[in-house]
């Protein structure tokens, strides 16, 4: 079974990233890492190939420093990586990103399953993997909280829906987006970290992927940036004997009681 | 201004409020407003959609439109787009909208703007990024239609008393559609007012310590009345409460008269779903918790003491 996991490098996984003068994300000096949200799907993919055989490949688009994110995934146990880096892709929108990732997935040959997170920590559009699925002509199961493969040919996933949950069976090849519920990510072992250094990371150019300048031109541009208005006039108190009265007064004033 | 369409999330029971919100914006942008409603309940939804300003409703009640991958819905919409050429399609930020909009983008090669909070013209969107800390104005270019996904509660629904003409839609199933089966469906039993409609929302987080902790919020909700209970993702991921209760980036956006949290730290991804609330009360034992910066009244202390005392005080006032 060949599984591709989409992994993204994010600039500040724990903190707040910022925009620079050019209205693009500041990358210089950012303590970037593999998006923590991508580790859940990667973990589940590794568990599936460890059980049923096969390989997990990582596909990513990002700046040069994104190599660190791919290496982290290799240290966790993936076999190989593809990272597409090009100055022309700075500030790429979802359409361009989807086209690049689709071409990179295709460069790996036949794939049984593509795994992505529901949304990235920094961009959180939450549509990108679905666009990739359509470009690849694959069915997609989104918002999966559990993921399994039956007899190497059908995926089973429980997914969250607006109404509740549903368990679906989908023939492979397919694409799935997962939440943090699918698995508990492992920490890479020392052996894994050492071994990752000798695992291959392909670095195709846009030309290698047969992508044209036209097809990789972004269709959106940030024209201005402002900080969201900050809250003023709030009060913070230590809990004490009068706290219940104080909160209840606020409820009364708001006319909800 | 050209043709503007909205995507209406519909179910056999009703049409989502998000559709009515989007119609408010669509009407402000254009006189030529259409709505697309695909799946059981679509035809019946035309009454509400027309009342809120749609002049045409493209509808089909066909069951195939709600298969779980949304491919049939996306291809059916793409065919409509190809024949009627709207300049913008506004979507909500629901799961189904993400699935349909993402596929539509691949088919039409259009730009897609997510997390938008406003649209000043068909090629200029405002969006909240970086967890809602920053607002950007974005120029949209490229092939029609521009696909814009709006954050919930960005606009107020406002009825105009119109009637829509219903246009029956032909379902387009993409070639070679592999059969995806739903083996089992569980509905999260919704009791009491919905999170998005309630006047008061109580939110519980990891600090509640377990499912039993939510009992404290239920007691308070009963004492107040008209109150819905929500949760942080930490509480949902721990399996204490169902996903339908999640507030934030990946869950519901609430804007009640009063939002009161207990044991929630107020991470950016949670804040984005509640900071528009009229009044915010937060109880946490961490004096540095970011939620205290959003609160009108922040209480630093043990929720296991504050909540029961508050419930008692509210009961005394409401007699419930
Ligand atoms: C892509 C992405 C999407 C996300 N989407 C969402 C989302 O939609 N919604 C969401 O909520 N989160 C979301 N998150 C997660 C978010 O980043 C936080 O991890 C989460 O909100 C934290 O939940 P919490 O506040 O309950 O837990 P914590 O951050 O652990 O906070 C618990 C709080 O409880 C307090 N506490 C503990 N015990 C007590 C006590 N006895 N009395 C009083 N206070 C106590 C602590 O001091 C602390 O302030 C998302 C994250 C990512 C990366
Ligand atoms: N540049 C990228 N490289 C690899 N995977 C990506 C990239 N951008 C997004 N993804 C994948 O798509 C998911 C959703 O991203 P987004 O649409 O940004 O919310 C992410 O969690 C990743 O799994």
Short mmCIF file of N, CA and C and ligand atoms in Angstrom, two decimals, chain A residues 5-10 27 35 37-38 58-63 82-84 92 94 97-98 100-101 115-130 132 176-178, chain B residues 98 114-115 249, ligand 2:
data_model
loop_
_atom_site.label_atom_id
_atom_site.label_comp_id
_atom_site.label_asym_id
_atom_site.label_seq_id
_atom_site.Cartn_x
_atom_site.Cartn_y
_atom_site.Cartn_z
N UNK A 5 1.31 11.35 2.56
CA UNK A 5 0.81 12.27 3.58
C UNK A 5 1.26 13.68 3.21
N UNK A 6 0.30 14.60 3.15
CA UNK A 6 0.63 16.00 2.89
C UNK A 6 1.09 16.63 4.19
N UNK A 7 2.28 17.19 4.18
CA UNK A 7 2.79 17.82 5.40
C UNK A 7 3.22 19.25 5.11
N UNK A 8 2.93 20.13 6.04
CA UNK A 8 3.19 21.54 5.82
C UNK A 8 4.12 22.08 6.89
N UNK A 9 5.06 22.88 6.45
CA UNK A 9 5.90 23.61 7.39
C UNK A 9 5.14 24.87 7.80
N UNK A 10 5.06 25.12 9.09
CA UNK A 10 4.42 26.37 9.54
C UNK A 10 5.42 27.19 10.35
N UNK A 27 9.13 34.78 7.40
CA UNK A 27 9.73 33.45 7.56
C UNK A 27 11.10 33.52 8.17
N UNK A 35 3.77 21.22 10.89
CA UNK A 35 2.49 21.58 11.49
C UNK A 35 2.06 20.45 12.43
N UNK A 37 -0.66 19.61 13.51
CA UNK A 37 -1.88 18.97 13.03
C UNK A 37 -1.62 17.88 12.00
N UNK A 38 -0.49 17.93 11.31
CA UNK A 38 -0.17 16.92 10.30
C UNK A 38 0.35 15.62 10.90
N UNK A 58 6.05 11.54 1.96
CA UNK A 58 5.59 12.86 2.39
C UNK A 58 5.64 13.80 1.20
N UNK A 59 4.64 14.65 1.06
CA UNK A 59 4.65 15.65 -0.01
C UNK A 59 4.40 17.01 0.61
N UNK A 60 5.24 17.98 0.25
CA UNK A 60 5.13 19.30 0.84
C UNK A 60 5.54 20.38 -0.15
N UNK A 61 4.92 21.54 0.01
CA UNK A 61 5.38 22.72 -0.71
C UNK A 61 5.73 23.76 0.34
N UNK A 62 6.88 24.39 0.21
CA UNK A 62 7.26 25.36 1.22
C UNK A 62 8.64 25.92 0.95
N UNK A 63 9.10 26.82 1.83
CA UNK A 63 10.43 27.42 1.64
C UNK A 63 11.54 26.42 1.94
N UNK A 82 8.95 14.50 -0.82
CA UNK A 82 9.04 15.39 -1.97
C UNK A 82 8.75 16.79 -1.45
N UNK A 83 9.69 17.71 -1.66
CA UNK A 83 9.48 19.10 -1.22
C UNK A 83 9.65 20.01 -2.42
N UNK A 84 8.61 20.79 -2.70
CA UNK A 84 8.68 21.72 -3.83
C UNK A 84 8.93 23.13 -3.28
N UNK A 92 1.73 31.86 -2.57
CA UNK A 92 0.85 31.06 -3.43
C UNK A 92 -0.53 30.93 -2.79
N UNK A 94 -4.51 29.05 -2.68
CA UNK A 94 -4.88 27.64 -2.55
C UNK A 94 -4.90 26.91 -3.90
N UNK A 97 -1.27 26.19 -4.83
CA UNK A 97 -0.75 25.17 -3.91
C UNK A 97 -1.33 23.80 -4.27
N UNK A 98 -2.64 23.77 -4.56
CA UNK A 98 -3.27 22.49 -4.90
C UNK A 98 -2.67 21.92 -6.19
N UNK A 100 0.35 22.44 -7.40
CA UNK A 100 1.73 22.00 -7.14
C UNK A 100 1.72 20.66 -6.39
N UNK A 101 0.89 20.57 -5.34
CA UNK A 101 0.86 19.33 -4.55
C UNK A 101 0.35 18.17 -5.40
N UNK A 115 -3.37 11.34 2.58
CA UNK A 115 -3.84 11.78 3.91
C UNK A 115 -3.42 13.23 4.14
N UNK A 116 -4.33 14.06 4.60
CA UNK A 116 -4.00 15.43 4.97
C UNK A 116 -4.74 15.76 6.26
N UNK A 117 -4.38 16.89 6.86
CA UNK A 117 -5.12 17.35 8.04
C UNK A 117 -6.34 18.13 7.57
N UNK A 118 -7.32 18.27 8.44
CA UNK A 118 -8.54 19.00 8.12
C UNK A 118 -8.23 20.45 7.75
N UNK A 119 -7.32 21.05 8.51
CA UNK A 119 -6.91 22.42 8.22
C UNK A 119 -5.54 22.66 8.80
N UNK A 120 -4.80 23.59 8.19
CA UNK A 120 -3.46 23.86 8.69
C UNK A 120 -3.55 24.84 9.85
N UNK A 121 -2.53 24.85 10.71
CA UNK A 121 -2.53 25.71 11.88
C UNK A 121 -2.42 27.18 11.49
N UNK A 122 -1.66 27.48 10.44
CA UNK A 122 -1.46 28.90 10.10
C UNK A 122 -2.43 29.39 9.01
N UNK A 123 -2.74 28.56 8.06
CA UNK A 123 -3.57 29.04 6.95
C UNK A 123 -5.05 28.78 7.14
N UNK A 124 -5.37 27.67 7.73
CA UNK A 124 -6.71 27.15 8.01
C UNK A 124 -7.80 27.53 7.00
N UNK A 125 -7.52 27.27 5.72
CA UNK A 125 -8.61 27.41 4.76
C UNK A 125 -9.47 26.15 4.81
N UNK A 126 -8.82 25.01 5.01
CA UNK A 126 -9.56 23.77 5.13
C UNK A 126 -10.19 23.28 3.84
N UNK A 127 -9.74 23.78 2.71
CA UNK A 127 -10.28 23.30 1.43
C UNK A 127 -9.21 22.67 0.57
N UNK A 128 -7.97 22.95 0.88
CA UNK A 128 -6.89 22.57 -0.02
C UNK A 128 -6.86 21.08 -0.39
N UNK A 129 -6.95 20.18 0.59
CA UNK A 129 -6.90 18.76 0.24
C UNK A 129 -8.05 18.34 -0.68
N UNK A 130 -9.20 18.99 -0.52
CA UNK A 130 -10.36 18.62 -1.33
C UNK A 130 -10.15 19.05 -2.78
N UNK A 132 -7.24 19.20 -4.14
CA UNK A 132 -6.28 18.21 -4.63
C UNK A 132 -7.02 16.93 -5.04
N UNK A 176 -8.20 11.39 2.27
CA UNK A 176 -8.90 11.55 3.54
C UNK A 176 -8.29 12.72 4.31
N UNK A 177 -9.12 13.52 4.96
CA UNK A 177 -8.58 14.54 5.87
C UNK A 177 -8.97 14.14 7.29
N UNK A 178 -8.02 14.30 8.20
CA UNK A 178 -8.20 13.75 9.54
C UNK A 178 -8.10 14.83 10.62
N UNK B 98 -17.11 23.44 2.63
CA UNK B 98 -15.69 23.25 2.33
C UNK B 98 -15.51 22.20 1.25
N UNK B 114 -10.96 31.95 1.86
CA UNK B 114 -11.61 31.38 3.04
C UNK B 114 -11.54 32.37 4.21
N UNK B 115 -12.34 32.13 5.22
CA UNK B 115 -12.34 32.96 6.44
C UNK B 115 -12.64 34.43 6.18
N UNK B 249 -12.51 28.03 15.70
CA UNK B 249 -12.13 27.99 14.29
C UNK B 249 -12.73 26.80 13.56
N1 LIG C 2 2.09 23.87 1.44
C1 LIG C 2 1.59 22.68 1.80
N2 LIG C 2 2.35 21.55 1.69
C2 LIG C 2 1.85 20.34 2.06
N3 LIG C 2 0.62 20.15 2.55
C3 LIG C 2 -0.17 21.22 2.67
C4 LIG C 2 0.26 22.54 2.31
N4 LIG C 2 -0.76 23.40 2.56
C5 LIG C 2 -1.77 22.65 3.07
N5 LIG C 2 -1.42 21.34 3.13
C6 LIG C 2 -2.23 20.20 3.64
O1 LIG C 2 -3.62 20.58 3.58
C7 LIG C 2 -4.16 20.68 4.91
C8 LIG C 2 -5.18 21.81 4.96
O2 LIG C 2 -4.54 23.03 4.73
P1 LIG C 2 -5.30 24.41 4.67
O3 LIG C 2 -6.17 24.36 3.48
O4 LIG C 2 -4.21 25.44 4.61
O5 LIG C 2 -6.12 24.55 5.94
C9 LIG C 2 -2.94 20.85 5.79
O6 LIG C 2 -3.19 20.48 7.12
C10 LIG C 2 -1.93 19.95 5.10
O7 LIG C 2 -2.15 18.57 5.40
#
